Short mmCIF file of N, CA and C in Angstrom, two decimals:
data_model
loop_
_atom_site.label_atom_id
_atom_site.label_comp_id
_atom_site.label_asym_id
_atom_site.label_seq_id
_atom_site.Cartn_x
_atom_site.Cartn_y
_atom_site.Cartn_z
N UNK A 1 15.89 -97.34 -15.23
CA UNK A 1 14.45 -97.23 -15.05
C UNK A 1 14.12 -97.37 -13.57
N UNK A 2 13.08 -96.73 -13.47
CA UNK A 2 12.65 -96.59 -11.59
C UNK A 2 11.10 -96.33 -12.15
N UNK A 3 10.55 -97.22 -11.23
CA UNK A 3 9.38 -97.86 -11.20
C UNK A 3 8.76 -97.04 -9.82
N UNK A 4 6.94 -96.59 -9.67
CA UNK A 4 6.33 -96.71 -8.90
C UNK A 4 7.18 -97.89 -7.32
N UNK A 5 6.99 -97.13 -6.62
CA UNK A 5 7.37 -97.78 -5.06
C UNK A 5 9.25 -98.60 -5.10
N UNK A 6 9.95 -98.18 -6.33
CA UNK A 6 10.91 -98.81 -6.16
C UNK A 6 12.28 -98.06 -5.75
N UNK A 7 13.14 -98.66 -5.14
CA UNK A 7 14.24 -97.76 -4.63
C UNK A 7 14.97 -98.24 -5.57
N UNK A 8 16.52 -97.26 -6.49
CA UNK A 8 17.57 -97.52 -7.05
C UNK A 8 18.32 -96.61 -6.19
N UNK A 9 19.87 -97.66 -6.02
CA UNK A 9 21.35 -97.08 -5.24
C UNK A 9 21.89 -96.62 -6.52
N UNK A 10 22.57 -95.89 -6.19
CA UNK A 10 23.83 -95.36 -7.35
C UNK A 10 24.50 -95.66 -6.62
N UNK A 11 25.69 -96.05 -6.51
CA UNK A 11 27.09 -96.34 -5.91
C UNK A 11 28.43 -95.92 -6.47
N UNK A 12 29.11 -95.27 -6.20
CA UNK A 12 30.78 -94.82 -6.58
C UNK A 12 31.39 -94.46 -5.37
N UNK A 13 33.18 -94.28 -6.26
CA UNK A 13 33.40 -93.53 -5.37
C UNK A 13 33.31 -91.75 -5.13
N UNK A 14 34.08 -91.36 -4.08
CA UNK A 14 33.63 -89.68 -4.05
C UNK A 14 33.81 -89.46 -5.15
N UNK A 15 33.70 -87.92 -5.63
CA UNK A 15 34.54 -87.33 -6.81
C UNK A 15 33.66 -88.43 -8.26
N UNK A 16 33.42 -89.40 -8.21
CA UNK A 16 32.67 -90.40 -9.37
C UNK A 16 31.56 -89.47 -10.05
N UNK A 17 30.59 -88.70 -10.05
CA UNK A 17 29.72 -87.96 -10.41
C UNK A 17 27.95 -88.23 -10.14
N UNK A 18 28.26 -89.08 -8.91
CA UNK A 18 27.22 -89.36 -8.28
C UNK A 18 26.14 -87.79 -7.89
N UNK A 19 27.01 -87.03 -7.46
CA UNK A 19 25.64 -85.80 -7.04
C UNK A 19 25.82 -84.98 -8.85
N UNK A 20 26.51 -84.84 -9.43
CA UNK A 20 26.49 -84.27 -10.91
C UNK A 20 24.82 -85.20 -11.19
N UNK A 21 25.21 -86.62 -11.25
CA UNK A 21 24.06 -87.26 -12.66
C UNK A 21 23.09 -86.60 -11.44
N UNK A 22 22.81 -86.67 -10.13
CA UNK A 22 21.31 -86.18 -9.62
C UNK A 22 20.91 -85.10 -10.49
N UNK A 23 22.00 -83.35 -10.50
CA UNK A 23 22.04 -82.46 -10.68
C UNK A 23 21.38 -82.47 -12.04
N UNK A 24 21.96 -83.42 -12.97
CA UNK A 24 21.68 -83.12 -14.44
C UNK A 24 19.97 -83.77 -14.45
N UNK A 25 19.86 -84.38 -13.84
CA UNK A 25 18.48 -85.17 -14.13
C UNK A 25 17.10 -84.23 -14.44
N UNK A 26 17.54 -82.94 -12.91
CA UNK A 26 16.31 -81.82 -12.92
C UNK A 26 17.37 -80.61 -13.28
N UNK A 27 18.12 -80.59 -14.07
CA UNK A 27 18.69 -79.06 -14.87
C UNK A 27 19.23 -78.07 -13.63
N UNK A 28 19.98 -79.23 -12.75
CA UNK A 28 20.24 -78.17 -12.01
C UNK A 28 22.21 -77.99 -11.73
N UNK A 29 22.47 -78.05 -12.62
CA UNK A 29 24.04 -78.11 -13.48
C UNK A 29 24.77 -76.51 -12.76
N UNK A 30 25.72 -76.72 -12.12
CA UNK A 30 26.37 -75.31 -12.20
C UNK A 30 26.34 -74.96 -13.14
N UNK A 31 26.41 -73.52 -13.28
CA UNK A 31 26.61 -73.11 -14.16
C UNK A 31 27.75 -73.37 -15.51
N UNK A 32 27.67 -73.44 -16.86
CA UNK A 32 29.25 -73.96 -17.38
C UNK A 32 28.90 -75.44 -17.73
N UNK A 33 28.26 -76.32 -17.38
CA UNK A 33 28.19 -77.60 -17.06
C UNK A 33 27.15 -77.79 -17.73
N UNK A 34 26.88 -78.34 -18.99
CA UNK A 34 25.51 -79.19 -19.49
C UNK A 34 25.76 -80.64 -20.16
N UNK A 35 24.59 -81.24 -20.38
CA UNK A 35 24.48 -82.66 -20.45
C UNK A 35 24.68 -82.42 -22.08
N UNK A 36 25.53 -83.02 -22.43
CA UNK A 36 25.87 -83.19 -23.87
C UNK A 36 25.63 -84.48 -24.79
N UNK A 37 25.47 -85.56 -23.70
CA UNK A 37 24.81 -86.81 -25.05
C UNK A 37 24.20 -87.27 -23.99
N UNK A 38 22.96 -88.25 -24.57
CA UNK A 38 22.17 -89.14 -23.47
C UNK A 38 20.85 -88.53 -23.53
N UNK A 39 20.27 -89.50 -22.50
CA UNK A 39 18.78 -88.96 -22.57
C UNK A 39 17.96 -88.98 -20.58
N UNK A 40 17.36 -88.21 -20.74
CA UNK A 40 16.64 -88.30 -18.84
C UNK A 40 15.43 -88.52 -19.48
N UNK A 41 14.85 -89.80 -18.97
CA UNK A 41 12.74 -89.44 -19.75
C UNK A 41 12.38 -89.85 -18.34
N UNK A 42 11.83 -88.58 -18.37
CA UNK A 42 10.33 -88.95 -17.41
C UNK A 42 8.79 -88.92 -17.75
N UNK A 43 8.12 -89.89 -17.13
CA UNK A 43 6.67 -90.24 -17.69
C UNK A 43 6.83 -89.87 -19.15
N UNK A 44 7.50 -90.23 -19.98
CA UNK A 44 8.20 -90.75 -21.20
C UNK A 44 8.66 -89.26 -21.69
N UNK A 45 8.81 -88.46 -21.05
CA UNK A 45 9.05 -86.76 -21.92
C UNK A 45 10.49 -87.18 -21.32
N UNK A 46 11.49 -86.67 -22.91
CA UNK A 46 13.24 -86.13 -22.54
C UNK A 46 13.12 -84.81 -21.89
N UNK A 47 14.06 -84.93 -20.78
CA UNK A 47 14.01 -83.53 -20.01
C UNK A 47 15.24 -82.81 -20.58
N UNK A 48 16.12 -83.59 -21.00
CA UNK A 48 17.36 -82.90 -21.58
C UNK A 48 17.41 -81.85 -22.29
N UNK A 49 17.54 -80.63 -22.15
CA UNK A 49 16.93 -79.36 -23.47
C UNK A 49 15.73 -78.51 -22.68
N UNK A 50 15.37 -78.62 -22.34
CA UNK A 50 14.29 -78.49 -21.64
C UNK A 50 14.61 -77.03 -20.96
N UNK A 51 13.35 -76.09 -21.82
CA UNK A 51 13.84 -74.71 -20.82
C UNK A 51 13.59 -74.31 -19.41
N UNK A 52 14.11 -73.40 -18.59
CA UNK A 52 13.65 -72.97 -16.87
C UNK A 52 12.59 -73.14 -16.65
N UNK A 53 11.50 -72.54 -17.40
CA UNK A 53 10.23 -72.67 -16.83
C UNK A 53 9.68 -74.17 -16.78
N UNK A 54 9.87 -75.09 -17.87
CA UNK A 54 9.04 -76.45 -17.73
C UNK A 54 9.81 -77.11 -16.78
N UNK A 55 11.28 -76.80 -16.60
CA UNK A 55 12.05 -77.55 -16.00
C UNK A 55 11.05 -77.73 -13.96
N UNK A 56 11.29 -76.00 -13.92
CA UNK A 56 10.92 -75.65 -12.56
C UNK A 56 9.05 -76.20 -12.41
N UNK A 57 8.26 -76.46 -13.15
CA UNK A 57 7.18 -76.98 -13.37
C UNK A 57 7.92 -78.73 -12.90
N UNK A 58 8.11 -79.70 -13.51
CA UNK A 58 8.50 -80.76 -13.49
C UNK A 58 9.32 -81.01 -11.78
N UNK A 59 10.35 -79.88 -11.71
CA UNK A 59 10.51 -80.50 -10.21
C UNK A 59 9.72 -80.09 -9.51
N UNK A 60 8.54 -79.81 -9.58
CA UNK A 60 7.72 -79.05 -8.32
C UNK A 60 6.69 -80.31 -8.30
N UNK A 61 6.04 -80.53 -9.15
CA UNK A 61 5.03 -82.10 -8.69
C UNK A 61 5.61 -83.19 -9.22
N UNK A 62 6.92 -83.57 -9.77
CA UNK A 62 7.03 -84.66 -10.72
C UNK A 62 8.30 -85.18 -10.29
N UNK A 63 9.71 -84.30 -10.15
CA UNK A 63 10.20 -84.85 -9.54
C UNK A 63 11.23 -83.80 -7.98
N UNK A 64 10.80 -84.68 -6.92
CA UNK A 64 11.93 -83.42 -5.82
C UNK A 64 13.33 -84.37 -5.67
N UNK A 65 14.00 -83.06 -5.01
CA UNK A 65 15.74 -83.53 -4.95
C UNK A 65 15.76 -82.96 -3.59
N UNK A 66 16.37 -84.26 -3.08
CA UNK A 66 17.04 -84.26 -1.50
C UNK A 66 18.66 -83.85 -1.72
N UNK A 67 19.18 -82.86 -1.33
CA UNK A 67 20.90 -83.05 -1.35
C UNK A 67 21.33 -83.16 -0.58
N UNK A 68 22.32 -83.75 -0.51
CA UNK A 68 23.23 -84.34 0.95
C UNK A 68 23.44 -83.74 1.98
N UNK A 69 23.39 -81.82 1.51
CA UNK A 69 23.97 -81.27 2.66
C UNK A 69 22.51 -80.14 2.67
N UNK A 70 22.02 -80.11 3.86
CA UNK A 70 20.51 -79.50 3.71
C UNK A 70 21.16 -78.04 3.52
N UNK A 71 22.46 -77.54 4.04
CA UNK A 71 22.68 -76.31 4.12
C UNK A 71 22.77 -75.51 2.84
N UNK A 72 23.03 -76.85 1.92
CA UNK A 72 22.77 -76.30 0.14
C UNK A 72 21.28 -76.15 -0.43
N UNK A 73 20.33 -76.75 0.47
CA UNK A 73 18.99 -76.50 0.06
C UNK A 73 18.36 -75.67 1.04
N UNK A 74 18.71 -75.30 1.67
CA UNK A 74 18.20 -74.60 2.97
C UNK A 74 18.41 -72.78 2.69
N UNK A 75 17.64 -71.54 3.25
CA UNK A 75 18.12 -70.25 3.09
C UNK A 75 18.59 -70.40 4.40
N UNK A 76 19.59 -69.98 5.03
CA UNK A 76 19.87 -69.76 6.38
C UNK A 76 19.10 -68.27 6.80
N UNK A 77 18.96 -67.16 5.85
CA UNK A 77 18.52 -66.12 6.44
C UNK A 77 17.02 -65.84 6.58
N UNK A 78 15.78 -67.63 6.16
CA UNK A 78 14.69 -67.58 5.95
C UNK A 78 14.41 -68.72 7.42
N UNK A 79 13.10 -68.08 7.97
CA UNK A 79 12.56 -69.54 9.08
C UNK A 79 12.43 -71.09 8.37
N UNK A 80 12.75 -71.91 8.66
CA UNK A 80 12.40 -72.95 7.87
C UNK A 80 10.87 -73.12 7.74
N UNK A 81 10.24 -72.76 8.18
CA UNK A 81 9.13 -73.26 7.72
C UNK A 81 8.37 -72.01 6.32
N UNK A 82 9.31 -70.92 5.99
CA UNK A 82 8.63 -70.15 4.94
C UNK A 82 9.59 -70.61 3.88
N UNK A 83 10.58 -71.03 4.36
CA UNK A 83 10.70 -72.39 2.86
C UNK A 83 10.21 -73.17 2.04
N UNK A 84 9.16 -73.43 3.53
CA UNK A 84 8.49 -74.57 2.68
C UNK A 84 7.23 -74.40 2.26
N UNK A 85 6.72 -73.17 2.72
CA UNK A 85 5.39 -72.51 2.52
C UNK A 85 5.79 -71.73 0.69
N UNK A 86 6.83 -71.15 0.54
CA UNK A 86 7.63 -70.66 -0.65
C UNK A 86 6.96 -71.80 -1.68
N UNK A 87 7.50 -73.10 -1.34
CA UNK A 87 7.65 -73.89 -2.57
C UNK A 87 6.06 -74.68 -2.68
N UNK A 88 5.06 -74.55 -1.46
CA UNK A 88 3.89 -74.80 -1.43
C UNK A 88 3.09 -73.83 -2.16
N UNK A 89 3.32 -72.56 -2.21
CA UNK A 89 2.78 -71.78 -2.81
C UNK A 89 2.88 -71.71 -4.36
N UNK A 90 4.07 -71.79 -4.64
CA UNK A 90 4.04 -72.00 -5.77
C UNK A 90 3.82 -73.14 -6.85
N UNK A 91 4.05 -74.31 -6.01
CA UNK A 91 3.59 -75.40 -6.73
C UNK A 91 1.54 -75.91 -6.25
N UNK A 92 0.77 -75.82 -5.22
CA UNK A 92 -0.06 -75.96 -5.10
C UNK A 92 -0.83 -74.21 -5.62
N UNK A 93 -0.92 -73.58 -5.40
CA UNK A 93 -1.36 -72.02 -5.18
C UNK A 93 -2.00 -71.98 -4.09
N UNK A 94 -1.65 -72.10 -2.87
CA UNK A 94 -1.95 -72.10 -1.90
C UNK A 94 -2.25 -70.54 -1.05
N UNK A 95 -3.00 -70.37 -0.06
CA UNK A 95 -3.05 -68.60 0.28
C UNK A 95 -1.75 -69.43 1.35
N UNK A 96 -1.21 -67.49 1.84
CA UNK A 96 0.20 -68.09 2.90
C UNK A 96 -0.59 -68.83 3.99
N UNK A 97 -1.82 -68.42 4.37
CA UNK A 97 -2.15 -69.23 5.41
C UNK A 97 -2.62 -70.80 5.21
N UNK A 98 -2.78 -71.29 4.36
CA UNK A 98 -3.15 -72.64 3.87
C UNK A 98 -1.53 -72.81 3.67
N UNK A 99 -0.94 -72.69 3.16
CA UNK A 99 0.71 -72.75 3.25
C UNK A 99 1.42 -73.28 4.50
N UNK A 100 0.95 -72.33 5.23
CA UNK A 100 1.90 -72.40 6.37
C UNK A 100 1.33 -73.73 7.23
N UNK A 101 -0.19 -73.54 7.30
CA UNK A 101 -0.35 -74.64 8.06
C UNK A 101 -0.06 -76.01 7.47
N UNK A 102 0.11 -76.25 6.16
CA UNK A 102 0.51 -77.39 5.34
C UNK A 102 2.09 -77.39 5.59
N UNK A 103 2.78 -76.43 5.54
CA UNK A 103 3.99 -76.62 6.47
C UNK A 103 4.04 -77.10 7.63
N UNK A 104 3.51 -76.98 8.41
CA UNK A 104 3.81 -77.69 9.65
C UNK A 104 3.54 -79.02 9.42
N UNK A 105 2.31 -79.19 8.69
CA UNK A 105 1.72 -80.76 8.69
C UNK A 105 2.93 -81.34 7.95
N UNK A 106 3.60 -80.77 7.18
CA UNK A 106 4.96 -81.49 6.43
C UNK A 106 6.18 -82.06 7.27
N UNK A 107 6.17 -81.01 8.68
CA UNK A 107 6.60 -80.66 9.34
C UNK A 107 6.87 -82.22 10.41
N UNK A 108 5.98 -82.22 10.81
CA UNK A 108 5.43 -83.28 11.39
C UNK A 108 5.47 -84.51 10.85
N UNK A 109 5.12 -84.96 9.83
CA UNK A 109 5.36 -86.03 8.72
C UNK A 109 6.64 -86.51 8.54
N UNK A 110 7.47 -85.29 8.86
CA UNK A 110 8.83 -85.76 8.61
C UNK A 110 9.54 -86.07 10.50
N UNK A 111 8.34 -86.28 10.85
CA UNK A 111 9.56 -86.13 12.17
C UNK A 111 9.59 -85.18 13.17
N UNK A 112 9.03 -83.97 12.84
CA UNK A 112 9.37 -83.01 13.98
C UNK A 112 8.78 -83.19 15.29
N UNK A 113 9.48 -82.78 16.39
CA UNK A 113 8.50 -83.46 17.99
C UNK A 113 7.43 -81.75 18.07
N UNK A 114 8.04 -81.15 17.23
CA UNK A 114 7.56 -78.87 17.82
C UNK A 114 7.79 -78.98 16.24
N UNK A 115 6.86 -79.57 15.21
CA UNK A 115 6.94 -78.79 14.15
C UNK A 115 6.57 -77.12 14.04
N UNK A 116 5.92 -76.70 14.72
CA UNK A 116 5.47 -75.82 14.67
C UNK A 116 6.82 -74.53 14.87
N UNK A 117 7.13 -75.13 16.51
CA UNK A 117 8.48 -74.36 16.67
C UNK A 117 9.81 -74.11 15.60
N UNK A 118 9.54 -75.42 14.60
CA UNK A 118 10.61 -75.80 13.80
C UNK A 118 10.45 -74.84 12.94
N UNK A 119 8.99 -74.86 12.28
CA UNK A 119 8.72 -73.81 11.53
C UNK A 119 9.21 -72.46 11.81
N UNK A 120 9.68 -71.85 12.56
CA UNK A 120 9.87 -70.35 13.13
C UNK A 120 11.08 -70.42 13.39
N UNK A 121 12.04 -71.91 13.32
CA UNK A 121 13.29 -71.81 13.47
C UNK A 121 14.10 -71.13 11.91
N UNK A 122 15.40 -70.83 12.33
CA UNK A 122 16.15 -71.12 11.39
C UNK A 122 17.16 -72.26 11.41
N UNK A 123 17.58 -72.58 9.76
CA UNK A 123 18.37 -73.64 9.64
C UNK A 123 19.72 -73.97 10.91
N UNK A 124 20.43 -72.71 11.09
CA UNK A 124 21.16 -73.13 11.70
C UNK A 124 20.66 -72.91 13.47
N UNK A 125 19.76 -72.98 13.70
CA UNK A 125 19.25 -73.38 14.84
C UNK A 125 19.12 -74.53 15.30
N UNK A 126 19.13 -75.70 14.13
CA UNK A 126 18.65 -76.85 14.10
C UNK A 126 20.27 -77.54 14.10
N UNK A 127 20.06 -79.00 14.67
CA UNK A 127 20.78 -80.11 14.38
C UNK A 127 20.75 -80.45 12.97
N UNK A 128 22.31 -81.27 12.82
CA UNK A 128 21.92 -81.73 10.94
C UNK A 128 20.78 -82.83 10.67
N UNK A 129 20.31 -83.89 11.72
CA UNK A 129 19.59 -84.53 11.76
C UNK A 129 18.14 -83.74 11.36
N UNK A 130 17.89 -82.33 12.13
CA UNK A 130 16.69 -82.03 11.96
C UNK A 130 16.81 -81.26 10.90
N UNK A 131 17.81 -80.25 10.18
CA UNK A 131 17.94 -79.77 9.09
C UNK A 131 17.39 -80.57 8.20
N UNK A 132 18.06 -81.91 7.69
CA UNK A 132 17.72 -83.03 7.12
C UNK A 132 16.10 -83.00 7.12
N UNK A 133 15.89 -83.29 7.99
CA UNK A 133 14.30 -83.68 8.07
C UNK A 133 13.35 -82.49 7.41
N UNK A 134 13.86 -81.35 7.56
CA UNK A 134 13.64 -79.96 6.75
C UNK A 134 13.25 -80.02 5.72
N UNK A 135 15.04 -80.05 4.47
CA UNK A 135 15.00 -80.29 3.84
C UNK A 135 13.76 -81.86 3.27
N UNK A 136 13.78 -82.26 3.58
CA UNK A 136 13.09 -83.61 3.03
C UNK A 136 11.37 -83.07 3.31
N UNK A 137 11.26 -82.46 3.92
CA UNK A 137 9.91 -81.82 4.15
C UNK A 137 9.70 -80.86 2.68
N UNK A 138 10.46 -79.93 3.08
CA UNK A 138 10.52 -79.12 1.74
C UNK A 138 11.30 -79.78 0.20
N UNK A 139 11.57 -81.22 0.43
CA UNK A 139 11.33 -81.52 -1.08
C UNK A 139 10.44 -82.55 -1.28
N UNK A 140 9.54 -83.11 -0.14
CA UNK A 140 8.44 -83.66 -0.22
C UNK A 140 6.94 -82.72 -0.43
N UNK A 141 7.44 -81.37 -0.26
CA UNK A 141 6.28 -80.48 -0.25
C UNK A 141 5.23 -79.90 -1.52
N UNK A 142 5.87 -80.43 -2.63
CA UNK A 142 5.13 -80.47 -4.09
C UNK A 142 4.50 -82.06 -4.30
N UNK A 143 4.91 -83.02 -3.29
CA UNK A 143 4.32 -84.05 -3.77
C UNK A 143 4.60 -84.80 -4.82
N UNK A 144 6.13 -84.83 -4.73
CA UNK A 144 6.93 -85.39 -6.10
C UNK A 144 6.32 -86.96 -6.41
N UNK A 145 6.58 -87.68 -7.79
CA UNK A 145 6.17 -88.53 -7.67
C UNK A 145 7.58 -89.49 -8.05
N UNK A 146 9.01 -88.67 -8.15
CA UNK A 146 10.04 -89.30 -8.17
C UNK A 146 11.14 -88.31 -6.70
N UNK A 147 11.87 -89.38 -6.05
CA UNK A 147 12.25 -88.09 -5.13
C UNK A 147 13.99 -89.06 -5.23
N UNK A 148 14.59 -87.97 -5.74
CA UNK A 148 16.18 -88.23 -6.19
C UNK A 148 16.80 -87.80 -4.48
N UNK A 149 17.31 -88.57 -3.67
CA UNK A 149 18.32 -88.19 -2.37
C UNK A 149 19.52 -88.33 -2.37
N UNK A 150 20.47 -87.53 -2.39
CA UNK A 150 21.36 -87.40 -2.66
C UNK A 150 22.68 -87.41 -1.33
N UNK A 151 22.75 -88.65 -1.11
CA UNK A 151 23.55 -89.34 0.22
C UNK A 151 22.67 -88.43 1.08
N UNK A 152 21.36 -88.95 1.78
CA UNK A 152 21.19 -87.79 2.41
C UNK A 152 21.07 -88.20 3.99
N UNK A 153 22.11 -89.01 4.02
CA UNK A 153 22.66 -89.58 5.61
C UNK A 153 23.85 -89.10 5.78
N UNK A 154 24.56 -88.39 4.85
CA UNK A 154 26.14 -88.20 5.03
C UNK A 154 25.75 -87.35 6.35
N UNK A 155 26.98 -86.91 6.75
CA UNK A 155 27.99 -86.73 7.95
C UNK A 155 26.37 -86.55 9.30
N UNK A 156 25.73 -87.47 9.39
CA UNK A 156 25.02 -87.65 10.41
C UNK A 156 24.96 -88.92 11.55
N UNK A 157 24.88 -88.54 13.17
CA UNK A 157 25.34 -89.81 13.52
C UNK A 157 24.65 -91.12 13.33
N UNK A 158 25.70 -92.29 13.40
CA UNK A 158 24.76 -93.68 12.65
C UNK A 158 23.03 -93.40 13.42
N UNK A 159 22.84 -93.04 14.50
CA UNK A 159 21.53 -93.17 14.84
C UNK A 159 20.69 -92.57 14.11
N UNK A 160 20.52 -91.35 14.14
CA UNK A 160 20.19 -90.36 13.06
C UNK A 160 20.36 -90.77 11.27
N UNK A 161 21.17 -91.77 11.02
CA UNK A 161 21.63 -92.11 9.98
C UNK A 161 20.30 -93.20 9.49
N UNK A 162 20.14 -94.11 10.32
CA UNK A 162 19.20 -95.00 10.63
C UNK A 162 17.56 -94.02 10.74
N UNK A 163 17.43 -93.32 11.20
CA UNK A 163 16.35 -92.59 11.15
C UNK A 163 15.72 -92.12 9.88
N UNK A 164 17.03 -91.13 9.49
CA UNK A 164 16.72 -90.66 8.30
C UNK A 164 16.42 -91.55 6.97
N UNK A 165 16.88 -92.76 7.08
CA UNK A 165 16.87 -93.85 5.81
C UNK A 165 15.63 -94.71 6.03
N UNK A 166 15.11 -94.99 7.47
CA UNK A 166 13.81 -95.21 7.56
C UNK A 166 12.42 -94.83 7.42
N UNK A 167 12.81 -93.35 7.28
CA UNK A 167 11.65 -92.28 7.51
C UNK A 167 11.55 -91.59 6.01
N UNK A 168 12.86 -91.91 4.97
CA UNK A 168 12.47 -92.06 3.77
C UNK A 168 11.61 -93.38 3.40
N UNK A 169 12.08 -94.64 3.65
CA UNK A 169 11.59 -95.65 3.26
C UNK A 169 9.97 -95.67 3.58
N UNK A 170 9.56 -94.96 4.64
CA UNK A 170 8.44 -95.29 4.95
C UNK A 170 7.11 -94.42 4.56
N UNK A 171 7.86 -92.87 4.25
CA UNK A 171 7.10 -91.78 2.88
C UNK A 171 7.40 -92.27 2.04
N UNK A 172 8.42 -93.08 0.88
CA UNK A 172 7.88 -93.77 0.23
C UNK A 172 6.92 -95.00 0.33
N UNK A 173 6.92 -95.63 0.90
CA UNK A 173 5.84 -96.87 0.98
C UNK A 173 4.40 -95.75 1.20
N UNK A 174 4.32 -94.89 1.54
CA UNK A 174 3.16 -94.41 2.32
C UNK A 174 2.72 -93.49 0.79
N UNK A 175 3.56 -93.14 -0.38
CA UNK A 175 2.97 -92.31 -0.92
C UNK A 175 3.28 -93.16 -2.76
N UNK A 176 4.18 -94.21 -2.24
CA UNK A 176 3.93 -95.01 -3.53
C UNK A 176 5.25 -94.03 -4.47
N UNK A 177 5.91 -93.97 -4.09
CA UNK A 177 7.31 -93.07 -4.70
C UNK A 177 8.25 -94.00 -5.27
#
């Protein structure tokens, strides 16, 4: 159970199925791979069974997923900031221009010094530190009210490591997550 404003660790080792249980939580299972006993409830509904469409409804305001490596949540061949205008649009109905500028403001929220510039970047333009911050923009960008991160300090330096774990802690305190 995870409560309003509370943090839970999962802990294992590699290979343990630490990024799997994230995966299964919002139906996002390689392919081949489904949850066969057990239960996921959120705001008391089992998500387990649960077809594409309610699924993709549920992670868009209810719950977002940070993954460890932004380059798995990231398009490399899209600017980052129409990433995040993508998933604004579809979860708020936003016009692209109310989009975009709510991108940047995401942008910014997370950290950026040139959100704006960031916006017009692509992923691999960026440091993993600022990728990171990307990603976390664009899975803060529906306004989840559960946000699953999935080691999302790995291979970044301890400074940056420290950043990124503060600047979660402090969108949650700030949005009650």
């Amino acid at each position: 159970r995870v409560g309003a404003g509370e943090t839970v660790g999962v802990v294992g080792e590699s290979g343990s199925g630490k990024s799997m249980m994230a995966k299964a939580v919002v139906s996002l299972l390689p392919k081949g791979v489904q949850v066969r006993k057990g239960h996921v409830r959120f705001r008391g509904e089992d998500l387990v069974g649960h077809d594409a469409k309610r699924m993709r409804a549920i992670r868009g305001r209810g719950i977002g997923l940070l993954l460890q490596d932004p380059f798995t949540m990231l398009n490399p061949v899209l600017p980052c900031g129409e990433q995040i205008v993508e998933g604004l649009r579809t979860s708020r109905r936003l016009s692209r221009h109310e989009a975009s500028r709510e991108a940047t403001a995401r942008l910014a929220e997370v950290g950026m010094r040139d959100p704006a510039g960031v916006a017009q970047s692509y992923p691999f333009q960026l440091s993993g530190g600022m990728r990171q911050r990307v990603a976390l923009a664009a899975a803060l960008s529906s306004d989840p009210q559960l946000l699953i991160a999935d080691e999302p300090s790995t291979a970044l330096d301890v400074t940056t490591q420290a950043e990124i774990l503060e600047l979660l802690r402090s969108v949650q305190e700030a949005r009650g997550m």
